Each structure stands twice: as C-alpha cells, then as structure tokens.
C-alpha cells in the first residue's frame, strides 16, 4: 500500500488538481535511488516545524523523522525540495503522509543509498474534486 502511495508522488510535482487548480512545477528532474523513486534514500530529522503551503507538501514537526525518497533538482529561482514520508505519533500509523518539504528543514541522520538516478518528473491528473 505504501508503495502505491509513493508511485503517485511524482504527479504531485507537476500539478495538484483540487477543484481544477493547477500549480507550477517544483522541478523537471529529481534524484532517486531507483527508476521509480520508491526506495528510501535516507532518514532525516526535522530541525523546525513546517506548515504545508499546499497539497503537494507535508506538515512536519520539529524532531519528527522523515524517510527521504527523492531530491528535486534545483532550478533557477526555485528552492530545493525533497520528497519523503512522515508518520504520526501513533505506532499503528502504517501509511504515513507523503509529500515535499524544504531540504533546509532537515538534517540527514543516516544515508541508506546514494541518490544517483536522475529521473524526470511527470505530469498526471489526480482526479480530485
């Protein structure tokens, strides 16, 4: 189930179709550990709180652990964002929340594998209304 959620993440890069509102891309490429960006790159810890500005992003609390799956390639004028998942305080929370957050928000604690695969971000319609 978590793999299915991660596979839908690339579509969030290009657009977020909520009530027909289309948003600018955050980047056209990302770095991943594999071609589908489903394997964990690293584990990081949030150094401060972050409130998601729109549905592509995740809310993060200071001290929360984040599993990193991809790192967007910085483009001119854009900030650097990473994609990852956070889990609630409940140990039974198996799905977690997946989305983007500023890389400056976290400190990587453990690198599992290097993000060496450059993958284009894709455009997909989420069909949300």
Coordinates of C-alpha atoms in Angstrom, one line a residue:
X1 CA 0.0 0.0 0.0
X2 CA 2.8 2.4 0.9
X3 CA 4.5 1.6 -2.5
X4 CA 1.3 2.6 -4.3
X5 CA 1.2 5.9 -2.4
X6 CA 4.9 6.6 -3.4
X7 CA 4.2 5.8 -7.0
X8 CA 1.5 8.6 -7.0
X9 CA 4.0 11.1 -5.6
X10 CA 5.5 12.2 -9.0
X11 CA 2.2 13.5 -10.1
X12 CA 2.2 15.9 -7.2
X13 CA 5.3 17.6 -8.6
X14 CA 3.6 18.9 -11.7
X15 CA 0.1 19.7 -10.6
X16 CA -2.3 19.4 -7.8
X17 CA -5.8 19.1 -9.2
X18 CA -8.0 20.3 -6.4
X19 CA -11.2 22.0 -7.7
X20 CA -9.4 22.4 -11.1
X21 CA -6.5 24.5 -9.7
X22 CA -3.2 23.8 -11.5
X23 CA 0.1 24.7 -9.8
X24 CA 3.5 25.3 -11.2
X25 CA 6.1 22.5 -11.3
X26 CA 8.6 22.5 -8.5
X27 CA 11.2 20.9 -10.8
X28 CA 11.6 19.0 -14.0
X29 CA 14.0 16.4 -12.6
X30 CA 14.7 14.6 -9.4
X31 CA 17.4 12.4 -8.0
X32 CA 16.4 8.9 -6.7
X33 CA 17.9 5.6 -5.7
X34 CA 16.0 3.7 -8.4
X35 CA 14.0 4.4 -11.6
X36 CA 10.6 4.6 -9.7
X37 CA 11.8 6.6 -6.7
X38 CA 10.3 4.0 -4.3
X39 CA 13.4 3.0 -2.3
X40 CA 14.4 5.0 0.8
X41 CA 17.5 7.2 0.2
X42 CA 18.0 8.4 3.8
X43 CA 16.5 9.1 7.2
X44 CA 16.4 12.7 8.3
X45 CA 15.1 14.6 11.4
X46 CA 13.2 17.9 11.2
X47 CA 15.1 20.8 12.8
X48 CA 12.0 23.0 12.9
X49 CA 8.2 23.0 12.2
X50 CA 7.0 23.4 8.6
X51 CA 3.4 24.1 7.6
X52 CA 2.5 22.9 4.2
X53 CA 1.5 25.8 1.8
X54 CA -0.5 23.5 -0.5
X55 CA -1.4 19.8 -1.1
X56 CA 2.0 18.9 -2.6
X57 CA 3.7 19.4 0.7
X58 CA 3.6 17.8 4.1
X59 CA 3.4 19.3 7.6
X60 CA 6.4 18.5 9.7
X61 CA 7.0 19.0 13.4
X62 CA 10.4 19.7 14.9
X63 CA 12.1 16.4 15.9
X64 CA 10.0 14.3 13.6
X65 CA 11.8 11.6 11.5
X66 CA 11.3 11.8 7.7
X67 CA 12.1 9.0 5.2
X68 CA 13.5 10.6 2.1
X69 CA 12.6 9.1 -1.4
X70 CA 13.7 11.7 -3.8
X71 CA 15.5 15.0 -4.1
X72 CA 14.3 17.6 -6.6
X73 CA 17.0 19.0 -8.8
X74 CA 17.2 22.8 -8.1
X75 CA 16.2 25.1 -10.9
X76 CA 16.8 28.8 -11.2
X77 CA 14.7 30.8 -8.8
X78 CA 13.3 27.7 -7.1
X79 CA 14.0 26.4 -3.6
X80 CA 15.4 22.9 -3.1
X81 CA 12.8 20.4 -2.0
X82 CA 12.9 16.7 -1.1
X83 CA 10.1 14.2 -1.1
X84 CA 9.5 12.0 1.9
X85 CA 7.1 10.5 4.4
X86 CA 6.4 11.3 8.0
X87 CA 4.4 9.2 10.4
X88 CA 2.2 10.3 13.2
X89 CA 2.9 9.7 16.9
X90 CA 0.7 6.6 16.8
X91 CA 2.8 3.4 16.3
X92 CA -0.1 1.9 14.3
X93 CA 0.2 4.6 11.6
X94 CA 1.4 2.4 8.8
X95 CA 0.7 4.6 5.8
X96 CA 2.3 7.9 6.9
X97 CA 1.9 11.1 4.9
X98 CA 4.0 11.6 1.7
X99 CA 4.9 15.0 0.2
X100 CA 7.5 17.6 -0.3
X101 CA 9.3 19.8 2.2
X102 CA 12.3 22.2 2.1
X103 CA 15.6 20.4 2.4
X104 CA 16.9 23.1 4.6
X105 CA 14.4 22.0 7.2
X106 CA 16.1 18.7 8.0
X107 CA 19.4 17.1 8.9
X108 CA 20.1 13.7 7.4
X109 CA 20.9 11.2 10.1
X110 CA 21.5 8.1 8.0
X111 CA 22.1 7.6 4.3
X112 CA 20.9 4.2 3.1
X113 CA 21.9 4.6 -0.5
X114 CA 23.0 7.5 -2.8
X115 CA 20.5 9.2 -5.0
X116 CA 22.3 8.8 -8.3
X117 CA 19.4 8.1 -10.7
X118 CA 18.2 11.3 -12.4
X119 CA 14.5 10.8 -13.2
X120 CA 12.2 13.3 -15.0
X121 CA 9.2 14.4 -13.0
X122 CA 5.9 13.6 -14.6
X123 CA 2.6 15.3 -15.2
X124 CA -0.5 13.4 -14.1
X125 CA -4.0 14.4 -13.1
X126 CA -5.0 13.2 -9.7
X127 CA -8.7 13.4 -10.4
X128 CA -9.5 15.0 -7.1
X129 CA -12.5 17.3 -6.9

